[in-house]
PDB file of C-alpha atoms in Angstrom:
ATOM      1  CA  UNK A   1       0.000   0.000   0.000  1.00 89.00           C
ATOM      2  CA  UNK A   2       1.403   3.352  -1.044  1.00 91.00           C
ATOM      3  CA  UNK A   3       1.579   5.748   1.869  1.00 95.00           C
ATOM      4  CA  UNK A   4       2.820   9.313   2.184  1.00 97.00           C
ATOM      5  CA  UNK A   5       2.715  11.300   5.384  1.00 96.00           C
ATOM      6  CA  UNK A   6       3.490  14.993   5.513  1.00 96.00           C
ATOM      7  CA  UNK A   7       4.348  16.804   8.707  1.00 97.00           C
ATOM      8  CA  UNK A   8       6.057  19.944   9.914  1.00 97.00           C
ATOM      9  CA  UNK A   9       3.387  22.559   9.392  1.00 97.00           C
ATOM     10  CA  UNK A  10       2.516  25.171  11.934  1.00 98.00           C
ATOM     11  CA  UNK A  11       2.067  28.844  12.675  1.00 98.00           C
ATOM     12  CA  UNK A  12       4.939  31.162  11.759  1.00 98.00           C
ATOM     13  CA  UNK A  13       5.386  34.893  11.464  1.00 98.00           C
ATOM     14  CA  UNK A  14       6.036  36.555   8.115  1.00 98.00           C
ATOM     15  CA  UNK A  15       9.677  36.201   7.209  1.00 98.00           C
ATOM     16  CA  UNK A  16      10.009  33.010   9.191  1.00 98.00           C
ATOM     17  CA  UNK A  17      10.869  29.483   8.095  1.00 98.00           C
ATOM     18  CA  UNK A  18       9.352  26.030   8.245  1.00 98.00           C
ATOM     19  CA  UNK A  19      10.554  22.661   7.035  1.00 98.00           C
ATOM     20  CA  UNK A  20       7.992  20.141   5.862  1.00 98.00           C
ATOM     21  CA  UNK A  21       8.837  16.455   5.720  1.00 98.00           C
ATOM     22  CA  UNK A  22       7.221  13.640   3.773  1.00 98.00           C
ATOM     23  CA  UNK A  23       7.709  10.055   4.889  1.00 98.00           C
ATOM     24  CA  UNK A  24       6.800   7.379   2.367  1.00 98.00           C
ATOM     25  CA  UNK A  25       6.371   3.627   2.111  1.00 96.00           C
ATOM     26  CA  UNK A  26       4.852   0.973  -0.110  1.00 95.00           C
ATOM     27  CA  UNK A  27       6.537   1.842  -3.394  1.00 95.00           C
ATOM     28  CA  UNK A  28       9.977   2.039  -4.993  1.00 95.00           C
ATOM     29  CA  UNK A  29      10.826   5.558  -3.939  1.00 96.00           C
ATOM     30  CA  UNK A  30      13.775   5.851  -6.338  1.00 95.00           C
ATOM     31  CA  UNK A  31      11.419   5.484  -9.329  1.00 95.00           C
ATOM     32  CA  UNK A  32       9.010   8.241  -8.357  1.00 96.00           C
ATOM     33  CA  UNK A  33       9.000  12.004  -8.672  1.00 96.00           C
ATOM     34  CA  UNK A  34       7.868  13.723  -5.483  1.00 97.00           C
ATOM     35  CA  UNK A  35       5.996  16.990  -5.382  1.00 97.00           C
ATOM     36  CA  UNK A  36       4.556  19.424  -2.910  1.00 98.00           C
ATOM     37  CA  UNK A  37       1.192  21.026  -3.552  1.00 98.00           C
ATOM     38  CA  UNK A  38      -0.813  23.498  -1.527  1.00 98.00           C
ATOM     39  CA  UNK A  39      -4.421  24.502  -1.302  1.00 98.00           C
ATOM     40  CA  UNK A  40      -5.692  27.673   0.287  1.00 97.00           C
ATOM     41  CA  UNK A  41      -9.368  28.115   1.256  1.00 93.00           C
ATOM     42  CA  UNK A  42     -11.483  28.753  -1.809  1.00 95.00           C
ATOM     43  CA  UNK A  43      -8.619  28.137  -4.201  1.00 96.00           C
ATOM     44  CA  UNK A  44      -7.543  25.284  -6.414  1.00 96.00           C
ATOM     45  CA  UNK A  45      -4.716  23.005  -5.415  1.00 97.00           C
ATOM     46  CA  UNK A  46      -1.487  24.218  -6.977  1.00 96.00           C
ATOM     47  CA  UNK A  47       1.930  22.724  -7.526  1.00 97.00           C
ATOM     48  CA  UNK A  48       4.590  24.393  -5.404  1.00 97.00           C
ATOM     49  CA  UNK A  49       7.714  22.336  -6.013  1.00 97.00           C
ATOM     50  CA  UNK A  50       8.712  19.007  -7.445  1.00 97.00           C
ATOM     51  CA  UNK A  51      11.863  16.912  -7.552  1.00 96.00           C
ATOM     52  CA  UNK A  52      12.588  14.196 -10.076  1.00 95.00           C
ATOM     53  CA  UNK A  53      13.418  10.684  -9.012  1.00 93.00           C
ATOM     54  CA  UNK A  54      17.176  11.203  -8.979  1.00 91.00           C
ATOM     55  CA  UNK A  55      16.976  14.527  -7.197  1.00 89.00           C
ATOM     56  CA  UNK A  56      18.797  16.351  -9.957  1.00 89.00           C
ATOM     57  CA  UNK A  57      15.817  18.040 -11.620  1.00 94.00           C
ATOM     58  CA  UNK A  58      13.502  20.360  -9.758  1.00 96.00           C
ATOM     59  CA  UNK A  59      10.530  22.570 -10.473  1.00 95.00           C
ATOM     60  CA  UNK A  60       9.330  25.581  -8.514  1.00 97.00           C
ATOM     61  CA  UNK A  61       6.271  27.742  -8.938  1.00 97.00           C
ATOM     62  CA  UNK A  62       7.197  31.340  -9.686  1.00 97.00           C
ATOM     63  CA  UNK A  63       5.602  32.429  -6.422  1.00 97.00           C
ATOM     64  CA  UNK A  64       8.089  30.433  -4.331  1.00 98.00           C
ATOM     65  CA  UNK A  65      11.281  30.538  -6.387  1.00 98.00           C
ATOM     66  CA  UNK A  66      14.232  31.651  -4.307  1.00 97.00           C
ATOM     67  CA  UNK A  67      12.368  31.022  -1.045  1.00 98.00           C
ATOM     68  CA  UNK A  68      11.509  27.301  -1.089  1.00 98.00           C
ATOM     69  CA  UNK A  69      13.842  24.363  -1.604  1.00 98.00           C
ATOM     70  CA  UNK A  70      12.672  20.850  -2.368  1.00 98.00           C
ATOM     71  CA  UNK A  71      14.867  17.856  -1.622  1.00 97.00           C
ATOM     72  CA  UNK A  72      14.741  14.108  -1.250  1.00 97.00           C
ATOM     73  CA  UNK A  73      16.671  11.401   0.540  1.00 97.00           C
ATOM     74  CA  UNK A  74      16.321   8.243  -1.515  1.00 96.00           C
ATOM     75  CA  UNK A  75      17.957   5.841   0.968  1.00 96.00           C
ATOM     76  CA  UNK A  76      15.481   6.984   3.621  1.00 97.00           C
ATOM     77  CA  UNK A  77      12.455   7.272   1.306  1.00 97.00           C
ATOM     78  CA  UNK A  78      11.751  10.797   2.445  1.00 97.00           C
ATOM     79  CA  UNK A  79      11.348  14.218   0.915  1.00 98.00           C
ATOM     80  CA  UNK A  80      11.387  17.696   2.355  1.00 98.00           C
ATOM     81  CA  UNK A  81      10.333  21.224   1.558  1.00 98.00           C
ATOM     82  CA  UNK A  82      12.369  23.980   3.189  1.00 98.00           C
ATOM     83  CA  UNK A  83      10.348  27.184   3.238  1.00 98.00           C
ATOM     84  CA  UNK A  84      12.115  30.445   4.015  1.00 98.00           C
ATOM     85  CA  UNK A  85      10.979  34.065   4.036  1.00 98.00           C
ATOM     86  CA  UNK A  86       7.393  32.930   4.378  1.00 98.00           C
ATOM     87  CA  UNK A  87       4.613  35.301   3.422  1.00 98.00           C
ATOM     88  CA  UNK A  88       0.957  35.429   4.480  1.00 97.00           C
ATOM     89  CA  UNK A  89      -0.014  34.305   0.981  1.00 97.00           C
ATOM     90  CA  UNK A  90       1.838  31.051   1.609  1.00 98.00           C
ATOM     91  CA  UNK A  91      -0.871  30.091   4.093  1.00 98.00           C
ATOM     92  CA  UNK A  92      -2.451  26.837   2.929  1.00 98.00           C
ATOM     93  CA  UNK A  93      -2.682  23.135   3.528  1.00 98.00           C
ATOM     94  CA  UNK A  94       0.422  21.524   2.043  1.00 98.00           C
ATOM     95  CA  UNK A  95       0.439  18.039   0.555  1.00 98.00           C
ATOM     96  CA  UNK A  96       3.181  15.763  -0.663  1.00 98.00           C
ATOM     97  CA  UNK A  97       2.451  13.538  -3.630  1.00 98.00           C
ATOM     98  CA  UNK A  98       4.190  10.834  -5.643  1.00 97.00           C
ATOM     99  CA  UNK A  99       4.249  10.357  -9.394  1.00 95.00           C
ATOM    100  CA  UNK A 100       5.178   7.047 -11.041  1.00 93.00           C
ATOM    101  CA  UNK A 101       7.698   8.714 -13.315  1.00 91.00           C
ATOM    102  CA  UNK A 102      11.262   9.910 -13.138  1.00 87.00           C
ATOM    103  CA  UNK A 103      10.232  13.336 -14.416  1.00 88.00           C
ATOM    104  CA  UNK A 104       8.931  16.230 -12.372  1.00 89.00           C
ATOM    105  CA  UNK A 105       5.526  17.800 -12.927  1.00 91.00           C
ATOM    106  CA  UNK A 106       3.353  20.527 -11.452  1.00 91.00           C
ATOM    107  CA  UNK A 107       0.003  19.092 -12.535  1.00 94.00           C
ATOM    108  CA  UNK A 108      -2.333  17.584  -9.961  1.00 95.00           C
ATOM    109  CA  UNK A 109      -3.548  15.046 -12.516  1.00 95.00           C
ATOM    110  CA  UNK A 110      -0.053  13.610 -12.921  1.00 95.00           C
ATOM    111  CA  UNK A 111       0.116  12.418  -9.312  1.00 95.00           C
ATOM    112  CA  UNK A 112      -1.704   9.301  -8.226  1.00 93.00           C
ATOM    113  CA  UNK A 113      -0.628   9.033  -4.617  1.00 95.00           C
ATOM    114  CA  UNK A 114      -1.189  11.683  -1.968  1.00 96.00           C
ATOM    115  CA  UNK A 115      -0.495  12.157   1.672  1.00 93.00           C
ATOM    116  CA  UNK A 116      -2.705  13.923   4.141  1.00 93.00           C
ATOM    117  CA  UNK A 117      -2.125  17.646   4.328  1.00 95.00           C
ATOM    118  CA  UNK A 118      -0.302  19.691   6.904  1.00 98.00           C
ATOM    119  CA  UNK A 119      -1.467  23.210   7.707  1.00 98.00           C
ATOM    120  CA  UNK A 120       0.920  26.117   7.256  1.00 98.00           C
ATOM    121  CA  UNK A 121      -0.238  29.467   8.587  1.00 98.00           C
ATOM    122  CA  UNK A 122       1.822  32.608   8.125  1.00 98.00           C
ATOM    123  CA  UNK A 123       0.533  35.414  10.292  1.00 97.00           C
ATOM    124  CA  UNK A 124       1.729  38.019  12.720  1.00 96.00           C
TER     125      UNK A 124
END
């Protein structure tokens, strides 16, 4: 059974940092691209960052470039999203997802396996 579990969310002030982690099991992690999505109230789920299966190729949404860093640890079957200089507009539920492909993507439809979300709130 494919499982992904995201954690690390919380309440942070603008300009602060958070690190989200995604623990996975039930599939060959090395063969899957891993992505982070977010969904704010009343908005569609959007791709934030993605890392290809080898970790060499990454994608970032324009809104987070230079502030977020996606990474993966293949031996440990985990992924992470380091979020720096957080802004109130980053407030959302964040999800990690796995795609049965070596290539990254930002499309929700390309990902068949999802973890539960973790809430990130940026507020003073």
